[in-house]
PDB file of C-alpha atoms in Angstrom:
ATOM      1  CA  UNK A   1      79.668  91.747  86.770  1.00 46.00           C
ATOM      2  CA  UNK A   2      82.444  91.150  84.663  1.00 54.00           C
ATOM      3  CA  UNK A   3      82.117  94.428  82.602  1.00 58.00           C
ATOM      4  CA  UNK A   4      81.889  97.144  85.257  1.00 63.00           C
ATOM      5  CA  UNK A   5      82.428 100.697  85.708  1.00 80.00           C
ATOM      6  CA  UNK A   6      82.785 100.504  89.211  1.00 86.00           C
ATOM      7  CA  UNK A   7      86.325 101.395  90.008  1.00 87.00           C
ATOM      8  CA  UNK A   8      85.969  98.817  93.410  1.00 85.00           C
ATOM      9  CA  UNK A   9      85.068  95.639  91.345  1.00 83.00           C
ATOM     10  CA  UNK A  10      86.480  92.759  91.976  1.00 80.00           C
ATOM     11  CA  UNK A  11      87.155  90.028  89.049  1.00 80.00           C
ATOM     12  CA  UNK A  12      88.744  86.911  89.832  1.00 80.00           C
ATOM     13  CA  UNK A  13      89.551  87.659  93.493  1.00 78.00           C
ATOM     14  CA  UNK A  14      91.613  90.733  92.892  1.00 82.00           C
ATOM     15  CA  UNK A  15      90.259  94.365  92.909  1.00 85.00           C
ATOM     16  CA  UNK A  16      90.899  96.683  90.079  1.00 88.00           C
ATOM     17  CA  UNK A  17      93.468  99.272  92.167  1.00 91.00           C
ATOM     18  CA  UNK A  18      94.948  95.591  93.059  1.00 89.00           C
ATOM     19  CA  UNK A  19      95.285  94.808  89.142  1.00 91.00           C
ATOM     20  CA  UNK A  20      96.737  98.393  88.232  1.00 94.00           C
ATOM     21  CA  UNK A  21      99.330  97.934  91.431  1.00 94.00           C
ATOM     22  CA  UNK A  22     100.365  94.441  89.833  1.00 92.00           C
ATOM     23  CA  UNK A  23     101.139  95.865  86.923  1.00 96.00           C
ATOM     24  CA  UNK A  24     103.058  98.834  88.317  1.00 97.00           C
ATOM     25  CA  UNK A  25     100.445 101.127  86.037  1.00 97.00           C
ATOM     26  CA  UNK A  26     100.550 104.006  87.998  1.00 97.00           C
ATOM     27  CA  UNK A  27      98.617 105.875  85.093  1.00 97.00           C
ATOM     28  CA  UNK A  28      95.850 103.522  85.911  1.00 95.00           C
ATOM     29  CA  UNK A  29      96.155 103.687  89.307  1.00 96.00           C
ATOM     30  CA  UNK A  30      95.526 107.525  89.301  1.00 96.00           C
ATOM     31  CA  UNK A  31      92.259 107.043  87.205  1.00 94.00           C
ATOM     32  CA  UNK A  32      91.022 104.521  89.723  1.00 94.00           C
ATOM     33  CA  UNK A  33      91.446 106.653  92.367  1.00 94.00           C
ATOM     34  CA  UNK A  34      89.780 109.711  91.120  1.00 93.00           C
ATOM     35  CA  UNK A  35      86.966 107.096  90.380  1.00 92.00           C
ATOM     36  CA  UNK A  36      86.853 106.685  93.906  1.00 90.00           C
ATOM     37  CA  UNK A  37      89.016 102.976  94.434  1.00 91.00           C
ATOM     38  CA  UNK A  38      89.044 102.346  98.050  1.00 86.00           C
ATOM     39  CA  UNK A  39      92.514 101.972  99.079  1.00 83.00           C
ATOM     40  CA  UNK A  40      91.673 101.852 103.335  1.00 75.00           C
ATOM     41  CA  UNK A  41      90.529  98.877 104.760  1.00 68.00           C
ATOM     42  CA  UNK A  42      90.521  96.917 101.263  1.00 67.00           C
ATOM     43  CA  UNK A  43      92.788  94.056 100.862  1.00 68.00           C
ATOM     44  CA  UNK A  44      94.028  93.870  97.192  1.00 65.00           C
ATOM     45  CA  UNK A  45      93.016  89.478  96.921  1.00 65.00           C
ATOM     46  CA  UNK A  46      89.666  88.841  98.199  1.00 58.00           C
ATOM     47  CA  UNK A  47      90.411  85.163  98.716  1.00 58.00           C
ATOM     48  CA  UNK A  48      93.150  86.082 101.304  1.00 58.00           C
ATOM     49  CA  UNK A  49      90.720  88.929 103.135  1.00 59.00           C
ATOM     50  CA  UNK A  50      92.517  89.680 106.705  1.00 62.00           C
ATOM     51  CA  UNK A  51      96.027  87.975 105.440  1.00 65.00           C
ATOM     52  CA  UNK A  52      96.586  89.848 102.567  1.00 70.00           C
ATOM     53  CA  UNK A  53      98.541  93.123 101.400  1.00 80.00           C
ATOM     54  CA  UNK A  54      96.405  96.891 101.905  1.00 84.00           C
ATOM     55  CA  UNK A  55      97.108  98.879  98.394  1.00 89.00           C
ATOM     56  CA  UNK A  56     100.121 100.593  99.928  1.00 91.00           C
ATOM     57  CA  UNK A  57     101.615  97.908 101.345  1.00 89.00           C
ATOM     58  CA  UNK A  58     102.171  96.126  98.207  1.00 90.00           C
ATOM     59  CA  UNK A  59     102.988  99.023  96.270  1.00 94.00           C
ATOM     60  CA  UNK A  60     105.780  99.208  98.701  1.00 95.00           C
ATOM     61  CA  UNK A  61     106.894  95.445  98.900  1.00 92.00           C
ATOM     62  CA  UNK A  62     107.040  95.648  94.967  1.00 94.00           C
ATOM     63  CA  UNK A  63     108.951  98.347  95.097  1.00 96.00           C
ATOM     64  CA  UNK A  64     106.032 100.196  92.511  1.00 97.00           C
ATOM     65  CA  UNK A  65     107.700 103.822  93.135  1.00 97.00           C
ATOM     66  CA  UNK A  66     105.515 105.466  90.943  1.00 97.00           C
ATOM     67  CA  UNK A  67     102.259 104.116  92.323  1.00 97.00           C
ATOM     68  CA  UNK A  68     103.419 104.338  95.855  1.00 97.00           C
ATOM     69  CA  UNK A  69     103.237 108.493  94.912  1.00 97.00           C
ATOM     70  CA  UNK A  70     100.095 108.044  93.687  1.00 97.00           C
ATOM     71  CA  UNK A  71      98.169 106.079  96.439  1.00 96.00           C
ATOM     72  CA  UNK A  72     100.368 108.737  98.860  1.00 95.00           C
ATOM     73  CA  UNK A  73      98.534 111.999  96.742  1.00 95.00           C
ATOM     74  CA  UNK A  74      94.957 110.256  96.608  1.00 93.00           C
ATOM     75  CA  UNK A  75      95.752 109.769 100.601  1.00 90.00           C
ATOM     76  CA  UNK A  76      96.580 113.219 101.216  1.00 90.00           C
ATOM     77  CA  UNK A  77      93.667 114.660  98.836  1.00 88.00           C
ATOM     78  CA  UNK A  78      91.278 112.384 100.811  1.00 84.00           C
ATOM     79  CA  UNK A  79      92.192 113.895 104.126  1.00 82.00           C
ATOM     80  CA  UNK A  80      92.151 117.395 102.687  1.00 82.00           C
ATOM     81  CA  UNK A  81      88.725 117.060 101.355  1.00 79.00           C
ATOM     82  CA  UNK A  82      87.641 115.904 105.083  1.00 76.00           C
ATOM     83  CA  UNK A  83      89.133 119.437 106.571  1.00 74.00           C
ATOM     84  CA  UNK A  84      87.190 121.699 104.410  1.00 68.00           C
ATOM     85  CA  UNK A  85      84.180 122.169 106.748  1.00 60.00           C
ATOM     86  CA  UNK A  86      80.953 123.103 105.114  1.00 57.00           C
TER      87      UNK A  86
END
């Protein structure tokens, strides 16, 4: 749907963490991810699925500074949140 509040929608190919990335909005890119955007094993252009950049990656080739730190900190609170043993 084109009005969505899922943070792992995709609209016109591109996911919204692929959007924010674009944009260098690393604001938006933090809000996504404590929404819960999948950044592992989810290529930012649907269209291009297997040939396309993984959120880091094109953080990095865009040189998005900012919003490389933020996909790094969501990365790191992910596997600290798997260590905490119940």
């Amino acid at each position: 749907p084109f009005f969505s509040a899922d943070p792992n929608a995709v609209f016109l190919d591109w996911t919204c963490l692929g959007r924010a990335i674009f944009r260098r909005n690393a604001q938006m890119c933090a809000l996504l991810l404590e929404k819960g955007a999948a950044t592992d094993g989810v290529f930012m252009n649907e269209r291009r699925r297997g040939r396309g950049f993984l959120p880091l990656e094109y953080a990095i080739y865009l040189n998005a500074e900012d919003v490389v730190r933020e996909l790094l900190k969501a990365r790191r609170k992910k596997k600290e949140e798997k260590k905490i043993i119940f």
